[in-house]
Coordinates of C-alpha atoms in Angstrom, one line a residue:
Chain A
M287 CA 61.5 21.3 101.2
T288 CA 63.6 18.7 99.2
A289 CA 65.9 16.3 101.0
P290 CA 69.5 17.7 101.6
H291 CA 72.0 16.7 99.0
P292 CA 73.7 13.4 99.9
R293 CA 77.2 15.0 99.8
L294 CA 76.4 17.9 102.1
S295 CA 78.3 17.9 105.4
I296 CA 77.6 20.4 108.2
N297 CA 80.7 21.8 109.7
Q298 CA 79.9 22.2 113.4
A299 CA 81.1 25.8 113.4
T300 CA 78.1 26.7 111.4
I301 CA 76.0 26.0 114.5
K302 CA 78.7 27.0 116.9
H303 CA 76.5 27.4 120.0
A304 CA 75.1 23.9 119.8
D305 CA 76.8 21.4 122.0
L306 CA 77.9 18.1 120.4
A307 CA 74.8 16.2 121.2
T308 CA 72.6 18.9 119.7
A309 CA 74.8 19.3 116.7
L310 CA 74.6 15.6 115.9
Q311 CA 70.9 15.5 116.5
V312 CA 70.0 18.5 114.5
T313 CA 72.2 17.4 111.6
A314 CA 70.8 13.9 111.5
D315 CA 67.2 15.0 112.0
A316 CA 67.6 17.3 109.0
G317 CA 68.5 14.3 106.8
V318 CA 72.0 15.5 106.3
G319 CA 74.5 12.6 106.0
A320 CA 77.7 14.0 107.4
I321 CA 79.3 16.4 109.9
G322 CA 82.7 18.0 110.5
L323 CA 83.5 18.4 114.2
W324 CA 85.5 20.9 116.3
R325 CA 87.9 19.9 119.0
E326 CA 86.5 21.9 121.9
P327 CA 83.0 20.4 121.9
V328 CA 84.5 16.9 121.4
Q329 CA 86.9 17.4 124.3
K330 CA 84.0 18.7 126.5
V331 CA 82.3 15.3 126.5
G332 CA 85.6 13.3 126.1
L333 CA 86.8 11.5 123.0
A334 CA 85.4 8.1 123.8
T335 CA 81.9 9.5 124.6
A336 CA 82.1 11.7 121.5
A337 CA 83.0 8.8 119.3
R338 CA 80.0 6.7 120.7
M339 CA 77.7 9.7 120.1
L340 CA 78.9 10.0 116.6
T341 CA 78.4 6.3 115.9
D342 CA 74.9 6.5 117.4
S343 CA 74.1 9.5 115.2
G344 CA 74.7 7.4 112.0
L345 CA 76.5 10.4 110.5
R346 CA 79.7 10.3 108.4
F347 CA 82.6 12.2 109.9
T348 CA 84.3 14.5 107.4
T349 CA 86.9 16.6 109.1
H350 CA 88.3 17.5 112.5
C351 CA 88.8 21.2 113.1
R352 CA 91.5 21.9 113.8
G353 CA 95.2 21.4 114.4
G354 CA 98.1 23.7 113.6
F355 CA 99.1 27.0 115.3
F356 CA 102.7 26.0 115.2
T357 CA 104.5 29.1 113.9
M358 CA 106.4 29.9 117.1
P359 CA 110.1 29.3 117.4
E360 CA 111.5 26.3 119.3
G361 CA 110.7 26.3 123.0
P362 CA 108.1 25.1 125.4
D363 CA 105.2 26.7 123.5
R364 CA 106.2 25.0 120.3
R365 CA 106.6 21.6 122.1
A366 CA 103.1 22.1 123.6
S367 CA 101.7 22.8 120.2
I368 CA 103.3 19.8 118.6
D369 CA 102.1 17.6 121.4
D370 CA 98.6 19.0 121.1
N371 CA 98.6 18.3 117.4
R372 CA 99.5 14.7 118.2
V373 CA 96.3 14.5 120.4
A374 CA 94.3 16.1 117.5
I375 CA 95.6 13.3 115.2
E376 CA 94.4 10.7 117.6
E377 CA 91.1 12.4 118.0
T378 CA 90.7 12.5 114.2
A379 CA 91.5 8.8 113.8
A380 CA 89.1 7.8 116.5
L381 CA 86.2 9.9 115.2
A382 CA 86.8 8.8 111.6
A383 CA 86.6 5.2 112.8
A384 CA 83.4 6.0 114.8
G385 CA 81.6 7.7 111.9
A386 CA 79.5 5.9 109.4
A387 CA 80.9 4.3 106.3
G388 CA 82.5 6.9 104.0
S389 CA 83.9 8.9 106.9
T390 CA 87.3 10.5 106.2
A391 CA 90.2 10.9 108.6
V392 CA 91.1 14.5 107.8
L393 CA 92.6 17.0 110.3
V394 CA 92.4 20.6 109.1
L395 CA 95.6 22.5 109.9
V396 CA 95.5 26.3 110.4
A397 CA 99.1 27.3 110.5
G398 CA 99.0 30.2 113.0
G399 CA 100.1 33.8 112.5
L400 CA 103.3 35.7 113.1
P401 CA 104.7 35.2 116.6
A402 CA 104.2 38.4 118.8
G403 CA 106.7 41.1 117.8
S404 CA 107.9 39.3 114.7
R405 CA 108.0 40.5 111.2
D406 CA 109.6 37.3 109.8
L407 CA 106.9 35.9 107.7
T408 CA 109.3 33.7 105.8
G409 CA 110.7 32.2 109.0
A410 CA 107.2 31.5 110.3
R411 CA 106.3 29.8 107.0
E412 CA 109.4 27.6 107.3
R413 CA 108.4 26.6 110.8
V414 CA 105.0 25.4 109.4
R415 CA 106.9 23.0 107.1
D416 CA 109.1 21.9 110.0
A417 CA 106.1 21.2 112.3
I418 CA 104.4 19.1 109.6
G419 CA 107.6 17.2 109.2
E420 CA 107.5 16.4 112.9
L421 CA 103.8 15.3 112.7
A422 CA 103.8 13.4 109.4
S423 CA 104.9 10.0 110.9
D424 CA 102.2 10.2 113.6
A425 CA 99.6 11.1 111.0
A426 CA 100.7 8.2 108.8
A427 CA 100.7 5.8 111.7
A428 CA 97.1 6.9 112.6
G429 CA 95.9 6.9 109.0
V430 CA 95.1 10.6 109.2
T431 CA 95.5 13.2 106.5
L432 CA 96.8 16.5 107.6
A433 CA 95.0 19.0 105.4
I434 CA 96.9 22.3 105.3
E435 CA 94.4 25.1 104.9
P436 CA 95.4 28.4 103.3
L437 CA 93.5 31.2 104.9
H438 CA 92.7 34.5 103.2
P439 CA 95.6 36.9 103.2
M440 CA 93.7 39.2 105.5
Y441 CA 94.5 36.7 108.2
A442 CA 98.2 36.3 107.4
S443 CA 99.5 38.2 110.3
D444 CA 97.4 37.0 113.2
R445 CA 96.0 33.6 112.2
C446 CA 97.6 31.8 109.3
V447 CA 100.8 32.5 107.4
V448 CA 99.8 30.1 104.7
S449 CA 97.9 32.4 102.3
T450 CA 97.4 30.6 99.0
L451 CA 96.6 27.2 97.8
G452 CA 99.8 27.1 95.8
Q453 CA 101.8 27.8 98.9
A454 CA 100.0 25.0 100.8
L455 CA 100.7 22.6 97.9
D456 CA 104.4 23.7 98.0
I457 CA 104.6 22.7 101.7
A458 CA 102.7 19.5 101.1
E459 CA 105.0 18.5 98.3
D460 CA 107.6 17.2 100.8
F461 CA 105.3 14.6 102.1
D462 CA 103.2 11.6 101.0
P463 CA 99.8 12.7 99.7
T464 CA 97.9 10.3 101.9
T465 CA 99.5 11.9 104.9
V466 CA 99.6 15.6 103.9
G467 CA 97.0 17.2 101.7
V468 CA 95.2 20.6 101.5
T469 CA 91.9 22.1 102.5
V470 CA 90.1 24.0 99.7
D471 CA 87.9 26.5 101.4
A472 CA 86.1 28.7 98.8
F473 CA 86.1 31.8 101.2
H474 CA 89.8 31.9 101.5
I475 CA 90.9 31.4 97.9
W476 CA 88.2 32.6 95.6
W477 CA 90.1 35.8 94.8
D478 CA 93.3 34.1 93.6
P479 CA 93.9 34.6 89.9
D480 CA 95.5 31.2 89.9
V481 CA 92.9 29.4 92.0
L482 CA 91.6 27.0 89.3
A483 CA 95.1 26.0 88.3
H484 CA 95.9 25.4 91.9
V485 CA 92.8 23.2 92.4
E486 CA 93.7 21.2 89.3
R487 CA 97.2 20.8 90.7
A488 CA 95.8 19.7 94.1
G489 CA 93.8 17.0 92.3
R490 CA 96.7 15.9 90.1
E491 CA 99.0 15.6 93.1
G492 CA 96.3 13.7 95.1
R493 CA 96.1 16.2 97.9
L494 CA 92.6 17.6 97.8
A495 CA 91.6 16.3 101.2
T496 CA 88.4 18.4 101.8
Y497 CA 86.3 21.0 100.0
Q498 CA 84.5 23.6 102.1
V499 CA 82.1 26.3 101.0
C500 CA 80.4 29.4 102.1
D501 CA 80.3 32.9 100.6
W502 CA 82.0 36.3 100.6
K503 CA 80.2 39.6 100.5
T504 CA 81.1 43.2 101.5
P505 CA 81.1 45.2 103.5
L506 CA 83.0 42.7 105.6
A507 CA 81.9 42.2 109.2
A508 CA 83.6 44.4 111.7
D509 CA 85.3 41.3 113.0
V510 CA 86.6 39.8 109.7
L511 CA 86.7 36.3 111.2
L512 CA 82.9 36.4 111.3
S513 CA 82.2 37.5 107.7
R514 CA 81.2 34.2 106.1
H515 CA 77.8 33.8 104.5
Y516 CA 75.4 31.1 103.2
P517 CA 76.4 29.8 99.7
G518 CA 74.8 32.0 97.1
D519 CA 74.5 35.1 99.4
G520 CA 77.8 36.6 98.0
V521 CA 80.0 36.9 95.0
I522 CA 82.1 33.7 95.0
D523 CA 81.8 31.9 91.7
L524 CA 80.9 28.6 93.3
R525 CA 80.0 27.1 90.0
A526 CA 83.5 27.5 88.5
L527 CA 85.2 26.4 91.7
T528 CA 83.0 23.4 92.2
H529 CA 83.4 22.3 88.6
A530 CA 87.2 22.5 89.1
V531 CA 87.0 20.5 92.3
I532 CA 84.8 17.8 90.8
A533 CA 87.0 17.7 87.7
T534 CA 89.9 16.5 89.8
G535 CA 87.8 13.4 90.7
Y536 CA 87.0 14.7 94.2
D537 CA 84.2 12.4 95.4
R538 CA 84.0 13.1 99.1
D539 CA 81.5 15.1 101.1
I540 CA 81.5 18.9 100.9
E541 CA 81.3 20.9 104.1
V542 CA 79.5 24.2 104.6
E543 CA 81.4 26.1 107.3
I544 CA 80.1 29.5 108.3
F545 CA 81.3 31.9 111.0
N546 CA 78.6 34.6 111.3
E547 CA 77.1 36.1 114.5
D548 CA 73.7 36.5 112.9
I549 CA 73.5 32.9 111.8
W550 CA 74.8 31.7 115.1
A551 CA 71.9 33.6 116.7
T552 CA 69.4 31.6 114.9
E553 CA 68.1 28.2 116.1
P554 CA 70.5 25.4 115.0
E555 CA 67.6 23.6 113.2
D556 CA 67.0 26.7 111.2
A557 CA 70.7 27.2 110.3
V558 CA 71.0 23.6 109.2
A559 CA 67.8 23.8 107.1
R560 CA 69.0 27.1 105.5
T561 CA 72.4 25.5 104.9
A562 CA 70.9 22.5 103.2
D563 CA 68.6 24.7 101.1
T564 CA 71.4 27.1 100.0
F565 CA 73.8 24.3 99.3
G566 CA 71.1 22.6 97.2
R567 CA 70.5 25.7 95.1
T568 CA 74.2 26.4 94.6
V569 CA 77.0 23.8 95.0
A570 CA 74.7 20.8 94.7
S571 CA 73.3 22.1 91.4
Y572 CA 76.8 22.2 90.0
L573 CA 77.7 18.6 90.9
A574 CA 75.7 16.9 88.2
T575 CA 76.5 19.3 85.4
Chain B
M231 CA 114.1 66.3 115.1
T232 CA 116.2 65.5 112.1
A233 CA 115.4 66.7 108.6
P234 CA 113.0 64.4 106.6
H235 CA 114.7 62.0 104.3
P236 CA 115.2 63.5 100.9
R237 CA 113.3 60.7 99.2
L238 CA 110.1 60.9 101.3
S239 CA 106.9 61.9 99.5
I240 CA 103.7 62.6 101.4
N241 CA 100.7 61.1 99.7
Q242 CA 97.9 63.6 100.2
A243 CA 95.6 60.9 101.5
T244 CA 97.7 60.8 104.7
I245 CA 96.4 64.3 105.5
K246 CA 93.0 63.8 103.8
H247 CA 91.2 66.6 105.5
A248 CA 93.7 69.2 104.4
D249 CA 92.8 71.1 101.2
L250 CA 95.4 71.4 98.5
A251 CA 96.8 74.7 99.7
T252 CA 97.2 73.3 103.2
A253 CA 98.6 70.0 102.1
L254 CA 101.3 71.7 99.9
Q255 CA 102.1 74.2 102.7
V256 CA 102.4 71.7 105.5
T257 CA 104.5 69.3 103.4
A258 CA 106.9 72.0 102.3
D259 CA 107.1 73.6 105.7
A260 CA 108.1 70.3 107.2
G261 CA 111.1 70.1 104.8
V262 CA 109.6 67.2 102.8
G263 CA 110.6 67.4 99.1
A264 CA 107.7 65.7 97.4
I265 CA 104.0 65.1 97.4
G266 CA 101.5 62.7 95.7
L267 CA 98.1 64.3 95.0
W268 CA 94.6 63.1 94.7
R269 CA 92.2 64.1 92.0
E270 CA 89.3 65.6 94.1
P271 CA 91.3 68.3 95.9
V272 CA 93.0 69.2 92.6
Q273 CA 89.7 69.4 90.8
K274 CA 88.3 71.5 93.6
V275 CA 90.7 74.4 92.7
G276 CA 90.9 73.5 89.0
L277 CA 93.9 72.0 87.3
A278 CA 95.6 75.2 86.1
T279 CA 95.4 76.7 89.6
A280 CA 96.6 73.4 91.2
A281 CA 99.5 73.3 88.9
R282 CA 100.5 76.9 89.7
M283 CA 100.2 76.1 93.4
L284 CA 102.3 73.0 93.1
T285 CA 105.0 75.0 91.2
D286 CA 105.0 77.7 93.9
S287 CA 105.4 75.1 96.6
G288 CA 108.7 73.9 95.2
L289 CA 107.7 70.3 95.8
R290 CA 108.3 67.4 93.4
F291 CA 105.1 65.6 92.2
T292 CA 105.3 61.9 92.6
T293 CA 101.9 60.3 91.7
H294 CA 98.3 61.2 90.9
C295 CA 95.7 59.2 92.7
R296 CA 93.9 57.8 91.0
G297 CA 92.5 56.5 87.8
G298 CA 90.9 53.1 87.1
F299 CA 87.5 51.8 88.1
F300 CA 86.8 50.3 84.7
T301 CA 85.6 46.8 85.4
M302 CA 82.1 47.3 84.1
P303 CA 80.9 45.9 80.8
E304 CA 80.6 48.0 77.7
G305 CA 78.0 50.7 78.0
P306 CA 77.7 54.4 79.0
D307 CA 79.2 53.8 82.4
R308 CA 82.3 52.3 80.9
R309 CA 82.6 55.0 78.3
A310 CA 82.3 57.6 81.1
S311 CA 85.0 55.9 83.1
I312 CA 87.4 55.7 80.1
D313 CA 86.8 59.4 79.4
D314 CA 87.4 60.3 83.0
N315 CA 90.7 58.3 82.9
R316 CA 91.7 60.4 79.9
V317 CA 91.1 63.5 82.0
A318 CA 93.2 61.9 84.8
I319 CA 96.0 61.3 82.3
E320 CA 96.0 65.0 81.3
E321 CA 96.0 66.1 85.0
T322 CA 98.9 63.8 85.7
A323 CA 101.0 65.3 82.8
A324 CA 100.2 68.8 83.8
L325 CA 101.0 68.3 87.5
A326 CA 104.2 66.4 86.7
A327 CA 105.3 69.3 84.5
A328 CA 104.4 71.8 87.2
G329 CA 106.3 70.0 89.9
A330 CA 110.0 70.6 90.8
A331 CA 112.7 68.8 88.9
G332 CA 112.6 65.1 89.6
S333 CA 108.8 64.9 89.4
T334 CA 107.3 61.8 87.9
A335 CA 104.2 61.5 85.7
V336 CA 102.6 58.5 87.3
L337 CA 98.9 57.8 87.4
V338 CA 98.0 55.2 89.9
L339 CA 95.2 52.8 88.6
V340 CA 92.8 51.0 91.0
A341 CA 90.9 48.6 88.8
G342 CA 87.6 48.6 90.5
G343 CA 85.6 45.6 91.9
L344 CA 83.0 43.2 90.5
P345 CA 80.1 44.9 88.8
A346 CA 76.9 44.8 90.9
G347 CA 75.4 41.3 90.8
S348 CA 78.3 39.7 89.0
R349 CA 80.5 36.8 90.1
D350 CA 82.6 36.9 87.0
L351 CA 86.0 37.8 88.4
T352 CA 87.8 36.5 85.3
G353 CA 85.7 38.7 83.0
A354 CA 86.2 41.8 85.2
R355 CA 90.0 41.2 85.1
E356 CA 89.9 40.9 81.3
R357 CA 88.1 44.2 81.1
V358 CA 90.9 45.9 83.1
R359 CA 93.3 44.8 80.4
D360 CA 91.0 46.0 77.7
A361 CA 90.6 49.4 79.4
I362 CA 94.3 49.9 79.7
G363 CA 94.6 49.0 76.1
E364 CA 92.2 51.8 75.2
L365 CA 94.1 54.3 77.4
A366 CA 97.7 53.3 76.5
S367 CA 98.0 55.5 73.5
D368 CA 96.7 58.6 75.4
A369 CA 99.2 57.9 78.2
A370 CA 102.0 57.5 75.8
A371 CA 101.1 60.7 74.0
A372 CA 101.0 62.6 77.3
G373 CA 104.2 61.0 78.6
V374 CA 102.3 59.4 81.6
T375 CA 102.9 56.0 83.1
L376 CA 99.8 54.1 84.1
A377 CA 100.7 52.3 87.3
I378 CA 98.5 49.3 87.9
E379 CA 98.0 48.9 91.7
P380 CA 97.3 45.5 93.0
L381 CA 95.1 45.9 96.1
H382 CA 95.0 43.4 99.0
P383 CA 92.7 40.5 98.2
M384 CA 90.3 41.6 100.9
Y385 CA 89.3 44.3 98.4
A386 CA 88.9 42.0 95.4
S387 CA 85.1 42.1 95.3
D388 CA 84.3 45.7 95.9
R389 CA 87.3 47.8 95.0
C390 CA 90.0 46.1 92.9
V391 CA 90.0 42.8 91.0
V392 CA 93.8 43.1 90.6
S393 CA 95.0 41.3 93.7
T394 CA 98.7 40.4 93.3
L395 CA 101.8 42.1 91.9
G396 CA 102.3 39.1 89.6
Q397 CA 98.8 39.7 88.1
A398 CA 99.5 43.4 87.6
L399 CA 102.7 42.6 85.8
D400 CA 100.9 40.0 83.6
I401 CA 98.5 42.7 82.6
A402 CA 101.2 45.3 82.1
E403 CA 103.2 42.8 79.9
D404 CA 101.1 43.7 76.8
F405 CA 102.3 47.3 76.9
D406 CA 105.4 49.4 76.7
P407 CA 107.0 49.7 80.2
T408 CA 107.2 53.5 80.0
T409 CA 103.5 53.6 79.4
V410 CA 102.2 50.8 81.7
G411 CA 103.9 50.0 85.0
V412 CA 102.9 48.9 88.5
T413 CA 102.4 50.4 91.9
V414 CA 104.2 48.5 94.7
D415 CA 102.3 49.4 97.9
A416 CA 103.6 47.5 100.9
F417 CA 100.2 47.2 102.6
H418 CA 98.6 45.4 99.7
I419 CA 101.3 42.8 98.9
W420 CA 103.4 42.1 102.0
W421 CA 101.6 38.8 102.7
D422 CA 102.4 37.3 99.2
P423 CA 104.8 34.4 99.4
D424 CA 106.1 35.5 96.0
V425 CA 106.3 39.2 96.7
L426 CA 110.1 39.6 96.6
A427 CA 110.3 37.6 93.3
H428 CA 107.5 39.8 91.9
V429 CA 109.4 43.0 92.9
E430 CA 112.5 41.7 91.2
R431 CA 110.5 41.0 88.1
A432 CA 108.9 44.4 88.2
G433 CA 112.4 45.9 88.2
R434 CA 113.7 43.6 85.5
E435 CA 110.8 44.5 83.3
G436 CA 111.2 48.2 84.0
R437 CA 107.7 48.6 85.5
L438 CA 108.3 49.7 89.1
A439 CA 106.6 53.1 88.7
T440 CA 106.1 53.9 92.4
Y441 CA 106.8 52.5 95.8
Q442 CA 104.4 53.3 98.6
V443 CA 104.6 52.3 102.2
C444 CA 102.6 52.2 105.4
D445 CA 102.0 49.3 107.9
W446 CA 99.6 46.5 108.7
K447 CA 98.4 45.5 112.1
T448 CA 95.5 43.6 113.6
P449 CA 92.8 43.8 114.6
L450 CA 91.9 45.4 111.3
A451 CA 89.8 48.6 111.6
A452 CA 86.0 48.0 111.4
D453 CA 86.2 49.6 108.0
V454 CA 89.1 47.7 106.4
L455 CA 89.8 50.6 104.0
L456 CA 91.0 52.7 107.0
S457 CA 93.3 50.1 108.5
R458 CA 96.7 51.6 107.4
H459 CA 99.3 52.7 109.9
Y460 CA 102.5 54.6 110.2
P461 CA 105.6 52.6 109.0
G462 CA 107.0 50.6 111.9
D463 CA 103.7 50.4 113.8
G464 CA 102.8 47.0 112.3
V465 CA 104.2 43.7 111.1
I466 CA 105.3 44.4 107.5
D467 CA 108.9 43.5 106.9
L468 CA 109.7 46.9 105.3
R469 CA 113.4 46.1 105.5
A470 CA 113.2 43.2 103.2
L471 CA 110.7 44.8 100.9
T472 CA 112.6 48.1 100.6
H473 CA 115.9 46.2 100.0
A474 CA 114.2 44.4 97.2
V475 CA 112.8 47.6 95.7
I476 CA 116.1 49.4 95.9
A477 CA 117.9 46.3 94.4
T478 CA 115.9 46.8 91.2
G479 CA 117.5 50.2 90.8
Y480 CA 114.5 52.1 91.9
D481 CA 115.7 55.7 92.5
R482 CA 112.4 57.6 92.8
D483 CA 110.7 59.1 95.8
I484 CA 108.9 56.8 98.2
E485 CA 105.3 57.8 99.2
V486 CA 103.8 57.2 102.6
E487 CA 100.0 56.8 102.1
I488 CA 97.9 56.2 105.2
F489 CA 94.1 55.9 105.4
N490 CA 93.3 56.0 109.1
E491 CA 90.6 57.9 110.9
D492 CA 92.7 58.5 114.0
I493 CA 95.6 59.9 112.0
W494 CA 93.2 62.1 109.9
A495 CA 91.9 63.5 113.2
T496 CA 95.3 64.9 114.1
E497 CA 96.6 68.2 112.8
P498 CA 98.1 67.8 109.3
E499 CA 101.4 69.3 110.6
D500 CA 101.6 66.6 113.3
A501 CA 100.7 63.8 110.8
V502 CA 103.4 65.0 108.4
A503 CA 106.0 65.3 111.2
R504 CA 105.1 61.8 112.5
T505 CA 105.2 60.4 108.9
A506 CA 108.7 61.9 108.4
D507 CA 109.9 60.5 111.7
T508 CA 108.5 57.0 111.2
F509 CA 109.8 56.9 107.6
G510 CA 113.2 58.0 108.9
R511 CA 113.3 55.2 111.5
T512 CA 112.1 52.5 109.1
V513 CA 112.3 52.8 105.3
A514 CA 114.9 55.5 105.2
S515 CA 117.2 53.5 107.4
Y516 CA 117.1 50.7 104.9
L517 CA 118.0 52.8 101.9
A518 CA 121.7 53.1 102.7
T519 CA 122.3 49.6 103.8

């Protein structure tokens, strides 16, 4: 077993059933240098405690997952979502400050799907832009980058109306790149005929806030949310995509984020070891070439 | 029960378990004017017999489903696929000639997925263009339009490497528009931020060979191939899409094509009646406005 690649970050969702203490411990024990956290386990212990635990772990903090879900029309639900995103921005800033040197204050944004009963995809997409407009000044004040994540088009109706990297960049364009960037997650965008050009554009425009990997294979899981696999176990051309990301000058950590019932059923130590191993044999091997 | 809209065509897949005789009978009995056929039930009775049955039904013929599946590298499998597509072209011409006045000689092409073990999506996409290049002269000689169908990106790895209407149009661009066009199927492209612009381009370039509808809703069926629904039962903005299609000058029939185990389990008469009803309340109501 070789040491994990120094740029590997474990996204906490990969070991979903581990609480925060376990996730930090297992990641650090494996010799991994960084972690991306999720809001629920952080809130379960409280932000101040979570920040102290993160500091004690010695790990870098890479992203906070996740804000967004603001496609609904004006009203109390939308106000509650905007307010909650402000909390997420504060959490992100606190955790980035608590992480080891090299941590990044990145809040991943998943836009949300069509409001119930609506077919107005264009309107929902406009409301994403509006919401980010409301949050940009808070993000700037906190030193946090909002990283718009395009999700695969199979989630367009119920989870995320932002479906391509090009579309995410078009929304981001209205804002300062240190405040609003994009999430490049291989699973969501690998199929796009224009993906390499979009990655190049994201780099050129200074918006590539985080690069996340896993793999795609078929048949898809019955619940398509849980159909992500270890890097190398599927068909994504991670070599071409990683080369394109690195060619932009991206020098941050790279997260592995996997939602998969079978992987969640394994011990978190085993999932982290397998993640480090598969990352080493795929993505890491393309970083130096 | 009002009469079915005169531009409705039943795609045979909607009543998959009906044999050709039943499909033609049920469609004609319902007062529907047109049908799109599939190769397997046609081949089961033989092309000459199928053509006579179609003539006797009095129905227009709208599309033949389907050719394609030619993403593999050069070799016997690729040769077999190209040869089989030549047969499909001949079938399409014969059926279009046998159908009632207003029939259209359109062969729907589904490209095929990544070859086993391959991650080279770009190469597979290039081989689609090459295959169409080989088939174009046969199609032109037979008076058949090859209608490249972009499939939803969730099928990109295992079924169709052509994932957007823009990509289909880029491939078609190399060829005469009467020979190579595109299939606009609402289910596959509704999520695309650029879909209306692509439809406009398809019309402007004279390539909108066939318009097919059904609906999208979540959760997706466990087998995502079978997750299509009656028009109006989901979230697709069929009003905007139909308006865009009609604005191009599209004056052909419109197919309803549904793959859905529950719908297949109903009597074909009931499925056709429900199709006519839902088409009347959705797509048809947008044709006059």
